[in-house]
Short mmCIF file of C-alpha atoms (C1' of nucleotides) in Angstrom, two decimals:
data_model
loop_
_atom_site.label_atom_id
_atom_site.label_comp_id
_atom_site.label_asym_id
_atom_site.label_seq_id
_atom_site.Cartn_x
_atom_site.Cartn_y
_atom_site.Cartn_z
CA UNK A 1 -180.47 -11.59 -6.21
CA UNK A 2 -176.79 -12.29 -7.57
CA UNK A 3 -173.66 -11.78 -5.59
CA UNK A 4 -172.67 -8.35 -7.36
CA UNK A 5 -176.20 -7.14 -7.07
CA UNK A 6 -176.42 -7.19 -3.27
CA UNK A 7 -172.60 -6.10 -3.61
CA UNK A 8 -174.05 -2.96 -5.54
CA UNK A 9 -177.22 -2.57 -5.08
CA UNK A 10 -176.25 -1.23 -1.07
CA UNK A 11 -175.26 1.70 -2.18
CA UNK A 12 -178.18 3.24 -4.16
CA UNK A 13 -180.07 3.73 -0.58
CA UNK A 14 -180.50 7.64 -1.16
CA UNK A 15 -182.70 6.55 -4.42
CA UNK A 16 -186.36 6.64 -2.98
CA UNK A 17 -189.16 5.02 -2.98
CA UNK A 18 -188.21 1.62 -3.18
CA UNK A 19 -189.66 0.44 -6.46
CA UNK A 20 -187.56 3.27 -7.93
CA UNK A 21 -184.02 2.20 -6.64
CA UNK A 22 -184.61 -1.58 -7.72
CA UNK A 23 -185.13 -0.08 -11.28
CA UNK A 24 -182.13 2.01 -11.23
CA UNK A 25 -180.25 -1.73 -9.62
CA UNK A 26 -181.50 -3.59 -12.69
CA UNK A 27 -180.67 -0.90 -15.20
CA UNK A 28 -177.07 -0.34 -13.91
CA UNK A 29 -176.70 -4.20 -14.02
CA UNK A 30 -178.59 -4.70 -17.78
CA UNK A 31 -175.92 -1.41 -19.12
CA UNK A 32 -173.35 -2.62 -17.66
CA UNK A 33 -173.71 -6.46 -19.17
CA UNK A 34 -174.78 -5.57 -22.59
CA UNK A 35 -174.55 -1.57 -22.72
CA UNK A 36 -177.23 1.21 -22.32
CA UNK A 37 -178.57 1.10 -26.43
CA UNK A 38 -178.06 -2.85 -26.23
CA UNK A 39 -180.33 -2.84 -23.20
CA UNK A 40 -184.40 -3.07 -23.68
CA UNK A 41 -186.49 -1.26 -21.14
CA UNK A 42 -188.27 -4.71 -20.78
CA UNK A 43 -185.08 -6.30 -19.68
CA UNK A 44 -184.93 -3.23 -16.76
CA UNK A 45 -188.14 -3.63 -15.78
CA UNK A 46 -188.12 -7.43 -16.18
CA UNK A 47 -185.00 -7.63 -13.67
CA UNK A 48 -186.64 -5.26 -11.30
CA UNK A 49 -189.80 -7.89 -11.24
CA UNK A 50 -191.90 -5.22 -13.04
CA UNK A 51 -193.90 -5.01 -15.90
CA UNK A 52 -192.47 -2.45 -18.89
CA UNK A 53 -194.83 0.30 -18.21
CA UNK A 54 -193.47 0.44 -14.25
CA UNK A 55 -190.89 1.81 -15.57
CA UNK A 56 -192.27 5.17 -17.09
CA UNK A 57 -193.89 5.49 -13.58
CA UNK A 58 -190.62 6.28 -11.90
CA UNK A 59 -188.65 7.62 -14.99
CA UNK A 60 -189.64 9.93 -17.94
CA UNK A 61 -187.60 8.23 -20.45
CA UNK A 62 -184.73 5.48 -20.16
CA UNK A 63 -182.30 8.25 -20.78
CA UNK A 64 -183.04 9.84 -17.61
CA UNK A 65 -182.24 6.19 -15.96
CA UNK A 66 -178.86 6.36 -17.34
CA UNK A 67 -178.67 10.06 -16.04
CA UNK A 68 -179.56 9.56 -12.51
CA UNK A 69 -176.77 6.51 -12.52
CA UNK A 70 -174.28 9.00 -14.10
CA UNK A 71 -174.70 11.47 -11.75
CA UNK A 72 -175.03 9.65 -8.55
CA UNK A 73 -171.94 7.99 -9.86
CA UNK A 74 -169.38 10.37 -10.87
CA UNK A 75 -170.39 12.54 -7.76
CA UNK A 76 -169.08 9.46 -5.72
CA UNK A 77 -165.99 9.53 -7.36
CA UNK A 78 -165.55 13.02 -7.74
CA UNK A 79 -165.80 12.54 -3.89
CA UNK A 80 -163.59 9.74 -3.43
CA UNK A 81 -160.69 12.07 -5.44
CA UNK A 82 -161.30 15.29 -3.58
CA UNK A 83 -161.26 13.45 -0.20
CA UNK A 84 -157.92 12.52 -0.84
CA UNK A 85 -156.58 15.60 -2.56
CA UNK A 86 -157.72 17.84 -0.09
CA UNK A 87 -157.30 15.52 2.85
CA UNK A 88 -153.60 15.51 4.93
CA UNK A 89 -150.05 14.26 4.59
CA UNK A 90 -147.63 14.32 1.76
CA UNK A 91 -148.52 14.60 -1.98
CA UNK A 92 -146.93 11.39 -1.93
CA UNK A 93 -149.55 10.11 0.67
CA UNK A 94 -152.17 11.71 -0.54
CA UNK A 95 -151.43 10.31 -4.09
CA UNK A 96 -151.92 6.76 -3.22
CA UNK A 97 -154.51 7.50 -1.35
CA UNK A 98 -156.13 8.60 -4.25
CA UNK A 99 -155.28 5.94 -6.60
CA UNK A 100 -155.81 3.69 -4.02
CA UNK A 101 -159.49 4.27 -3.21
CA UNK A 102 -160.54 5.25 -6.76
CA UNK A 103 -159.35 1.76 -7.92
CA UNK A 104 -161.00 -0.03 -5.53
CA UNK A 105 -164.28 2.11 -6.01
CA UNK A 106 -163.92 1.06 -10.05
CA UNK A 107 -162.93 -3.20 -9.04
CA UNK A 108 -165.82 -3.53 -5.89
CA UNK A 109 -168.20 -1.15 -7.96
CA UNK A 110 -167.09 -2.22 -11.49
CA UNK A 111 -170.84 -2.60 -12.74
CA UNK A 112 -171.83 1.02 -11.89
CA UNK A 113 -168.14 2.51 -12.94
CA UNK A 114 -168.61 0.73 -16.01
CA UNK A 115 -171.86 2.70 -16.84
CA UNK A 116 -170.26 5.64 -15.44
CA UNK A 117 -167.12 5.72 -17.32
CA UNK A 118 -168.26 4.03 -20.79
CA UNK A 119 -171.64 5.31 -21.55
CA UNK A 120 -171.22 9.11 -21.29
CA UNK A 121 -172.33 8.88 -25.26
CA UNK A 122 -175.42 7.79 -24.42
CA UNK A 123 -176.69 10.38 -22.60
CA UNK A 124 -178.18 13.68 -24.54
CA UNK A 125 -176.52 16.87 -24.79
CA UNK A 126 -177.51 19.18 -21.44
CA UNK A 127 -177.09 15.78 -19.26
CA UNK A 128 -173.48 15.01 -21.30
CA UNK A 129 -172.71 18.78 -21.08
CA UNK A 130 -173.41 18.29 -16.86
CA UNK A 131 -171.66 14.91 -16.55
CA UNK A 132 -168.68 16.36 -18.14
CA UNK A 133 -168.21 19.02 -15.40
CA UNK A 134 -167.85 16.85 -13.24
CA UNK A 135 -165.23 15.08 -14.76
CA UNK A 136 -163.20 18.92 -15.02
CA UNK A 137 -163.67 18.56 -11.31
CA UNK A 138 -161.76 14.77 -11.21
CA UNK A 139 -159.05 15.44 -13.55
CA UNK A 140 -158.46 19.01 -11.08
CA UNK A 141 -158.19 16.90 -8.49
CA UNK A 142 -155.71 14.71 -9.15
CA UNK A 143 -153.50 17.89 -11.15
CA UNK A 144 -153.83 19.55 -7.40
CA UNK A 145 -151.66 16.69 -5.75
CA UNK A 146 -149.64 16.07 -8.86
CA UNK A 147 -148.93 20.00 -8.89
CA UNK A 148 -148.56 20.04 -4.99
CA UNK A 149 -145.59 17.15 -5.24
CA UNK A 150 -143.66 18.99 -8.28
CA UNK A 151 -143.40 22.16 -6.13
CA UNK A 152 -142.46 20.21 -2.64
CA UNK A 153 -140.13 18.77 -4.57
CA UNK A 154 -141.25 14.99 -4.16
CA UNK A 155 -142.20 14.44 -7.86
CA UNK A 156 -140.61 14.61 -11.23
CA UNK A 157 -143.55 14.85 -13.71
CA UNK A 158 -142.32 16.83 -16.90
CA UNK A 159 -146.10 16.93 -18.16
CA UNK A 160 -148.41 17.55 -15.31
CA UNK A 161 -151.31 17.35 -17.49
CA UNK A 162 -150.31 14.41 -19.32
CA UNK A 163 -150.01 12.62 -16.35
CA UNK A 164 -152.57 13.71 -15.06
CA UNK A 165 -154.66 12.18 -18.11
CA UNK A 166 -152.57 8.68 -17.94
CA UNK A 167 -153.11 8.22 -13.65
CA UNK A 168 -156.81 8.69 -14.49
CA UNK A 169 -157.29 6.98 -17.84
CA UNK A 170 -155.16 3.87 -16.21
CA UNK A 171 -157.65 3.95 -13.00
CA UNK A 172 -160.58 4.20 -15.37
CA UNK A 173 -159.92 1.28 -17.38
CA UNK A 174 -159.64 -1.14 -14.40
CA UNK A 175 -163.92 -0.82 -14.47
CA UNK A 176 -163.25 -2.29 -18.07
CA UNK A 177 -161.43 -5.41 -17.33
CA UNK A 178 -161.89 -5.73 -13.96
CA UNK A 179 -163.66 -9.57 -13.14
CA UNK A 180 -164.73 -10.53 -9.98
CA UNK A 181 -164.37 -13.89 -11.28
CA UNK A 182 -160.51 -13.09 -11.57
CA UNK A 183 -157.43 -14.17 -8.93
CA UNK A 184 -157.56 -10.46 -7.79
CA UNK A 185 -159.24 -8.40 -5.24
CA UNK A 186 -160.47 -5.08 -5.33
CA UNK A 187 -157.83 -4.24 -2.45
CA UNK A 188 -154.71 -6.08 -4.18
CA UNK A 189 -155.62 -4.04 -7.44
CA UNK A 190 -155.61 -0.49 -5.76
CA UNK A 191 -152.04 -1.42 -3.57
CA UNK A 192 -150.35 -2.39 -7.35
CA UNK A 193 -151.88 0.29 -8.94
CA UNK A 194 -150.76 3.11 -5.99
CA UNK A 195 -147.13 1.63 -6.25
CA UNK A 196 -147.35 1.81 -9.92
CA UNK A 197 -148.43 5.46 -10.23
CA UNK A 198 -146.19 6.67 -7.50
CA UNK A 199 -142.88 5.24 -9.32
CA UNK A 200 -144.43 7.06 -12.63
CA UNK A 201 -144.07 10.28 -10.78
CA UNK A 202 -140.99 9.68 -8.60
CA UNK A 203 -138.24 11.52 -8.41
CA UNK A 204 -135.51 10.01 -10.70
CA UNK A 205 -132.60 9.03 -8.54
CA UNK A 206 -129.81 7.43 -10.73
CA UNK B 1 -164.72 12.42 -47.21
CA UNK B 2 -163.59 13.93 -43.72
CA UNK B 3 -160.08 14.07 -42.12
CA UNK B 4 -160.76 10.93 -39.72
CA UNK B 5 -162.05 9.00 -43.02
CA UNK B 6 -159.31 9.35 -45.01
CA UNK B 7 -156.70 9.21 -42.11
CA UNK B 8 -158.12 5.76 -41.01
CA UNK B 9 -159.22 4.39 -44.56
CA UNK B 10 -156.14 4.61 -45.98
CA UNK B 11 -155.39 1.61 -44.11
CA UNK B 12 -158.12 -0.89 -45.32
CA UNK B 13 -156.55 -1.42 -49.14
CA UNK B 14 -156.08 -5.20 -47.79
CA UNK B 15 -160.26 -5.15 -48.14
CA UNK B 16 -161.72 -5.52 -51.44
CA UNK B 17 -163.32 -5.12 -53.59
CA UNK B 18 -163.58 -1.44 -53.29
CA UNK B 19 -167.24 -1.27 -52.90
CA UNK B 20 -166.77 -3.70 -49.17
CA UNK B 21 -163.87 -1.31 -48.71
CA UNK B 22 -165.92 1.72 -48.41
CA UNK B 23 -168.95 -0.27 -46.31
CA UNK B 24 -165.97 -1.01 -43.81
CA UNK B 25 -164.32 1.81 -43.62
CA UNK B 26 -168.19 3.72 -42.98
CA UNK B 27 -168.55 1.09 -40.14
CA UNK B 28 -165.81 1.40 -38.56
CA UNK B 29 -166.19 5.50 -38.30
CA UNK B 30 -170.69 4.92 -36.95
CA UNK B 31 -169.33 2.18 -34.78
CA UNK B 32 -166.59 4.17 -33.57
CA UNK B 33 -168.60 7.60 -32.82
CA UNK B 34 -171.75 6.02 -31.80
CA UNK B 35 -171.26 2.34 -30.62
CA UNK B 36 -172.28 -0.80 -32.46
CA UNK B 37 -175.94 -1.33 -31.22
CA UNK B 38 -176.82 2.11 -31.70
CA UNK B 39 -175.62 2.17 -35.53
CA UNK B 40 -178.01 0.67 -38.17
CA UNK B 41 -176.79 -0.89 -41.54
CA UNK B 42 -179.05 2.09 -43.08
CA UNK B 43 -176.78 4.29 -41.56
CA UNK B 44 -173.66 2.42 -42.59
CA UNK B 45 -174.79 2.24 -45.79
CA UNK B 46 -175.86 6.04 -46.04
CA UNK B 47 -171.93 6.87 -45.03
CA UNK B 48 -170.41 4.59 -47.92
CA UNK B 49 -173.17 6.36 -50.43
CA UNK B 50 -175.35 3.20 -51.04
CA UNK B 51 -178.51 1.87 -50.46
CA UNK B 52 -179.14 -0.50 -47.15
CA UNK B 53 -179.61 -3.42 -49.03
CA UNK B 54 -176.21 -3.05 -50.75
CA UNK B 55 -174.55 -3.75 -47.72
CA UNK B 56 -175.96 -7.38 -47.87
CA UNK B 57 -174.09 -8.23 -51.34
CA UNK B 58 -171.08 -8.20 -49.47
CA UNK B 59 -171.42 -8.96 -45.63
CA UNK B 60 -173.69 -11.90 -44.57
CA UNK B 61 -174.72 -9.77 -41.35
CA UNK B 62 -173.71 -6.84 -39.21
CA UNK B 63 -171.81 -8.80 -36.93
CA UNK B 64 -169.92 -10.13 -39.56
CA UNK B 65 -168.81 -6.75 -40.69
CA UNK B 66 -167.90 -5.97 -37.09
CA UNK B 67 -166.19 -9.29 -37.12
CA UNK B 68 -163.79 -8.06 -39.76
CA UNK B 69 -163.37 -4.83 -38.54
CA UNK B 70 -162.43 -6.63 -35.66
CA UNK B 71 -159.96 -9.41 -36.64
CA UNK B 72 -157.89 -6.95 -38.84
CA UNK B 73 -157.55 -4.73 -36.12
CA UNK B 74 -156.43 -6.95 -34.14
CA UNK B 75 -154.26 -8.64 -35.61
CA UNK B 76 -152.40 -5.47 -36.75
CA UNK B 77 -152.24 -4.49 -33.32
CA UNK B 78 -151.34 -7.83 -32.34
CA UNK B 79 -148.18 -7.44 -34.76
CA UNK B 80 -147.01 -4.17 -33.17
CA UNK B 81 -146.17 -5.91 -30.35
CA UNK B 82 -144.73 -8.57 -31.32
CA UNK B 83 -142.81 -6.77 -33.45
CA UNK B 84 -141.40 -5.13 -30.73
CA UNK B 85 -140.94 -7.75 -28.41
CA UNK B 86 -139.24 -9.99 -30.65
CA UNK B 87 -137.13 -7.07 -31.91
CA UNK B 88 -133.15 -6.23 -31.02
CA UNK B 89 -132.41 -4.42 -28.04
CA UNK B 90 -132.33 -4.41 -24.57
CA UNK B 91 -135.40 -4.96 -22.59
CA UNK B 92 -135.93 -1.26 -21.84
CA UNK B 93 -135.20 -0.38 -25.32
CA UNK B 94 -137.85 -2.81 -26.60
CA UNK B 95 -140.58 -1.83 -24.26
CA UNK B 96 -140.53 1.61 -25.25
CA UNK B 97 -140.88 1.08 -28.87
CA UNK B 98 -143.68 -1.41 -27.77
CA UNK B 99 -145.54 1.20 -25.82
CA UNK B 100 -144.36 4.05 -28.16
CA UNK B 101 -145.58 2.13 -31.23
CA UNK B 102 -148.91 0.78 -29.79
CA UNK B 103 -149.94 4.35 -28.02
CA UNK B 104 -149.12 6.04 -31.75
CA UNK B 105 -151.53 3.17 -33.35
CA UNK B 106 -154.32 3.94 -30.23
CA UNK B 107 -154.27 7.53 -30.62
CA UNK B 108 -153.73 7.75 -34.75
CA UNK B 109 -155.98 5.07 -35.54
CA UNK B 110 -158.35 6.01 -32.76
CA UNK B 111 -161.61 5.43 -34.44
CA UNK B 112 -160.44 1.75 -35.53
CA UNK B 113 -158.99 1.22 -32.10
CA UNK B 114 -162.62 2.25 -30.23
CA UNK B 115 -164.25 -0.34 -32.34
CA UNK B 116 -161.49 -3.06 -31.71
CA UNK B 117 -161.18 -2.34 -28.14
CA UNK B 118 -164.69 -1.50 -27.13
CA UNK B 119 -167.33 -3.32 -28.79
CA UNK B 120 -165.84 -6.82 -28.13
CA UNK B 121 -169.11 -8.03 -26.33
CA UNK B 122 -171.13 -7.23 -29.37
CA UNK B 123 -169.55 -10.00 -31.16
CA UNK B 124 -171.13 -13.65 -31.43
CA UNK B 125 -169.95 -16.08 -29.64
CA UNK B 126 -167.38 -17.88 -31.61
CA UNK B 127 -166.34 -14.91 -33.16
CA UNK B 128 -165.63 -13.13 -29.45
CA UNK B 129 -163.39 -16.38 -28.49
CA UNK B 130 -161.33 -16.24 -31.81
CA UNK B 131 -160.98 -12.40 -31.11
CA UNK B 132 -160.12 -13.03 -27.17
CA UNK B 133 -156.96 -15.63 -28.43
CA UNK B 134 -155.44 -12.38 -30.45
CA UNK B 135 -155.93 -10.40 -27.12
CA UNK B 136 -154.10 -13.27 -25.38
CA UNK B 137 -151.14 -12.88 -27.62
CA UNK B 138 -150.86 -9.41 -27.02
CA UNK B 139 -150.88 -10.17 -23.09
CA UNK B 140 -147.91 -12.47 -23.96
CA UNK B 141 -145.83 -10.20 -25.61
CA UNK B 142 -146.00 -7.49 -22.98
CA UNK B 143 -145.34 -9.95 -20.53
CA UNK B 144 -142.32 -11.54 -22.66
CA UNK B 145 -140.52 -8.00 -22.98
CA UNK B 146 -141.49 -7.40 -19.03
CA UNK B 147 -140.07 -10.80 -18.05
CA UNK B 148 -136.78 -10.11 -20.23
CA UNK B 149 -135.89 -7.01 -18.13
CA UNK B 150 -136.40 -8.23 -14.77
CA UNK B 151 -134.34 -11.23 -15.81
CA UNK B 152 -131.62 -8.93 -17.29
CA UNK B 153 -131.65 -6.90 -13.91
CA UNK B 154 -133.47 -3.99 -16.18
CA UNK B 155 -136.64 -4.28 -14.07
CA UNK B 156 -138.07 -4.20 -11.04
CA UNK B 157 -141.84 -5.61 -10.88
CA UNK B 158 -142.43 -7.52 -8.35
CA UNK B 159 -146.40 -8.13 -9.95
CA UNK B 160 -145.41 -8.82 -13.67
CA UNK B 161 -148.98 -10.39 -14.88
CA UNK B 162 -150.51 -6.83 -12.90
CA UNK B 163 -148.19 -4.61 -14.29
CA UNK B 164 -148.37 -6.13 -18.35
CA UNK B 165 -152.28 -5.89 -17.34
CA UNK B 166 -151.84 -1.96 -16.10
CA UNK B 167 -148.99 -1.03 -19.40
CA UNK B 168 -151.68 -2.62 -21.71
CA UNK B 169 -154.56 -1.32 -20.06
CA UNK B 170 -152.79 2.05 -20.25
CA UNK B 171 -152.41 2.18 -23.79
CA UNK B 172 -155.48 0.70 -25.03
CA UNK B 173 -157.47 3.85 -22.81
CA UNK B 174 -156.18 5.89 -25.35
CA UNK B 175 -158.30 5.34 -27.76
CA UNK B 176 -161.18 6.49 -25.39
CA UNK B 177 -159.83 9.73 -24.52
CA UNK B 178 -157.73 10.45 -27.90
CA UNK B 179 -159.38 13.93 -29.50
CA UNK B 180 -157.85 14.56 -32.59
CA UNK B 181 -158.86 18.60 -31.96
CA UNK B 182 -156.51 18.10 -29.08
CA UNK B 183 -153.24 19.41 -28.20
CA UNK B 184 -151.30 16.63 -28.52
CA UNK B 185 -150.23 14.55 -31.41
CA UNK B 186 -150.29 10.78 -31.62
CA UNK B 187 -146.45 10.81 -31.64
CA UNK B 188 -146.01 12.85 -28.32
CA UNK B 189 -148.92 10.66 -26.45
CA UNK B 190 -146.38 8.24 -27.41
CA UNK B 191 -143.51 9.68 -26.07
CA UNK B 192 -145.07 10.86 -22.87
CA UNK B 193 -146.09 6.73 -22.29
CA UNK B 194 -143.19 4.94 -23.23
CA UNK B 195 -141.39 7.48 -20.57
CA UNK B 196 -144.48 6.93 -17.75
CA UNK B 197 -144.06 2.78 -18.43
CA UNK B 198 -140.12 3.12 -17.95
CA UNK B 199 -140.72 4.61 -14.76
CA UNK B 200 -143.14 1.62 -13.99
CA UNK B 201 -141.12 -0.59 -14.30
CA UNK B 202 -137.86 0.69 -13.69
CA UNK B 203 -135.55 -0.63 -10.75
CA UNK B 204 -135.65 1.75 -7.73
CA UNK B 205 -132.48 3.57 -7.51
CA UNK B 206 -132.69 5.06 -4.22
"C1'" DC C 1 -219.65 2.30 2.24
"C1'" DC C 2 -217.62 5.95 -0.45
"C1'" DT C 3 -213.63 8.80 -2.21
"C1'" DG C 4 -209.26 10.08 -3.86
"C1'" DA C 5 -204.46 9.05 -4.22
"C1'" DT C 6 -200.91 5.83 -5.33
"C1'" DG C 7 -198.52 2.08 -7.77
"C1'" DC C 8 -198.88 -1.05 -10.96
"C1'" DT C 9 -200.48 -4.06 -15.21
"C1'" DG C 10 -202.22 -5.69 -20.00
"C1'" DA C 11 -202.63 -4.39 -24.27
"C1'" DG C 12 -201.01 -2.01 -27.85
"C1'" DC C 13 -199.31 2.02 -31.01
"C1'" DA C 14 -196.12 4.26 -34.18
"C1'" DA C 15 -191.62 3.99 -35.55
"C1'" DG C 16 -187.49 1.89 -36.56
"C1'" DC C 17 -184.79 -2.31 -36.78
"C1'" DG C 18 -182.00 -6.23 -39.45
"C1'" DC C 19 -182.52 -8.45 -43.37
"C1'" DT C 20 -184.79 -10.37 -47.98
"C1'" DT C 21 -186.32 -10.50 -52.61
"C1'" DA C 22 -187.49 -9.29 -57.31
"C1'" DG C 23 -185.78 -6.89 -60.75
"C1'" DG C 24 -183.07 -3.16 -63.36
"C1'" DG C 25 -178.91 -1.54 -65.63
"C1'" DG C 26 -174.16 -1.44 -66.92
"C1'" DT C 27 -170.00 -4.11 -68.71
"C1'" DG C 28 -167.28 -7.51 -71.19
"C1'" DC C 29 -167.15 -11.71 -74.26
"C1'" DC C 30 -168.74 -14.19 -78.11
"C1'" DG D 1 -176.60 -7.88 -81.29
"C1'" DG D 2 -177.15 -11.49 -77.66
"C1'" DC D 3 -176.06 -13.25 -73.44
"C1'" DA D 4 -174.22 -13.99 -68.91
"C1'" DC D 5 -172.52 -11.80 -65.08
"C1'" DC D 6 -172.07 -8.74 -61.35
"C1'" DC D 7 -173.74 -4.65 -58.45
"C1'" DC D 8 -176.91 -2.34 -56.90
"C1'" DT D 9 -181.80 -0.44 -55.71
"C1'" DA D 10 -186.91 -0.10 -54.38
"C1'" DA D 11 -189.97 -2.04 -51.74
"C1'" DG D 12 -191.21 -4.27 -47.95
"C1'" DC D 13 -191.58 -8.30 -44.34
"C1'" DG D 14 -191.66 -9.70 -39.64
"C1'" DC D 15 -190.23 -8.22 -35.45
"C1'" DT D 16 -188.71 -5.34 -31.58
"C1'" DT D 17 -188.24 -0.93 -29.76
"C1'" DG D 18 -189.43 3.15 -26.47
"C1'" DC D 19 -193.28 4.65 -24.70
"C1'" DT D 20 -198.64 5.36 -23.64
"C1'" DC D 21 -203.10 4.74 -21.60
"C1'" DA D 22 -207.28 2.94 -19.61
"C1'" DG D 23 -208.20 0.51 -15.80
"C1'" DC D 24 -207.50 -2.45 -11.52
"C1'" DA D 25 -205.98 -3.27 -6.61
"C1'" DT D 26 -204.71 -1.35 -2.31
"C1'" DC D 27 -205.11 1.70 1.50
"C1'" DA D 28 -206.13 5.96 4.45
"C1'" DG D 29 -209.54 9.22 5.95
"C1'" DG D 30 -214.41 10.27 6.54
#
DNA sequence: CCTGATGCTGAGCAAGCGCTTAGGGGTGCC
DNA sequence: GGCACCCCTAAGCGCTTGCTCAGCATCAGG
């Protein structure tokens, strides 16, 4: 078992029995590598230590693999966002906070954000169609504390939308090019990437 | 011929003959809405109105056509910023056009970007490396313009290589959330991020 | 010892993949 | 007209894909 697999692999424990979760380990480490159409359900079940048709045991079809890891996924970060939006302090505070702890989600968990984030495509309509709810529910989020900080006076965002759409898409991306290989941790990356966001929404003082 | 195809072709006339033209310009549009495992050259060959062996006169493989899709984009991207960069004006002056210029290219050209920025790891191996040395030179010409300013007094960053990581990984995003049925044109996604980036990077007043 | 349920495998099917090859048909030059 | 040249197609090859299915091992309850 590699480094980022017992990294990520701890926090699939609500996916029972067993044999099921190690699938859904392998398959969020084969789409994230090489991408969900690039990926073979022999390399899942291979990586799992399972023959092909153990697979179709625990899953209809590898689509609904990708949809379980989807789900699961963007429910965490939907979770990580509204914690912090609805939680206390300033919309200052509560910004970084935000930014904070969805960056490091998207570095530490950057195999299962990847999938999350980049393979929406992949899925078929209904599950696309439920994923992108969700998603509604993230960008709300962050417009809530954005909004909250125009009208206390604390921010200076001329688009509120707009921004909202940049703080999000520039949190996003760190799943992309994120390498735990690289001279950065998880933690560094979320306190640059707070500081960065809350001087993109400060108020202007010269 | 739809509004994205002629849009985005119109800027492959460097390709010829005409008939490896249209092959390119249909690959970049299947990579770009479906990803480039889950295209087949029947497909691309379907979109430029020939038969699937027709793409074979003129490409040695698939990979090679994503190869050239590839290395043009890049390199046109590439000479945005440097374009910029090496340009007159101050430091501030020069990263705005730089972001401004790049964001319009992301979001107008958002089909070409997808494929340039997303599908990277579906190239072979020598031709990813020869692809990552462009990417490198983009790096470098944030980072030029970003090390200007603070040098000038401009800036404040206190984390340049993180913050020409987060203005790049800002503006490449775009072409993952761009929607051309979407309110905004490419010229005020532009405008909105070469304001957000000043604010990055701007020194704190207060 | 039998029975039924559970979890898995070996073998393989139909379909689709990237790519090849033999040959046809138009165009320009002599 | 004759010929070479360039594009392109029809057909299909060898292989891999997602997925299926009959059957085997294990174990609990009787």
């Amino acid at each position: 078992m590699s480094t980022a697999e017992r990294a990520e692999g701890a926090a699939w424990d609500e996916v029972t029995p067993d044999a099921a979760r190690r699938l859904l380990v392998a398959a969020v480490e084969a789409f994230a590598e090489r991408g969900y159409h690039a990926t073979t359900t022999r390399d899942i079940a291979g990586r799992a230590g399972m023959s092909p048709a153990a697979l179709y045991i625990h899953y209809k079809t590898k689509e609904e693999l990708l949809h379980r890891i989807s789900a699961i996924g963007h429910g965490k970060a939907l979770r990580i966002l509204e914690s912090a939006a609805d939680g206390p302090g300033t919309a200052s505070e509560r910004l970084a906070e935000a930014v904070r702890t969805f960056v490091v989600w998207h570095a530490g968990r950057h195999m299962t954000a990847r999938v999350v984030q980049y393979e929406l495509d992949a899925l078929g309509a209904e599950h696309r169609a439920e994923i992108i709810q969700l998603r509604r529910k993230c960008d709300a989020a962050v417009r809530r504390i954005l909004g909250d900080g125009v009208q206390s006076g604390e921010f200076d965002v001329p688009d509120v939308s707009g921004t909202t759409l940049a703080v999000l898409s520039l949190c996003i991306d760190v799943a992309r090019w994120f390498n735990v290989a690289g001279r950065r941790t998880p933690d560094e990356v979320g306190e640059l990437y707070a500081d960065l966001v809350l001087r993109m929404v400060a108020r202007n003082q010269q």
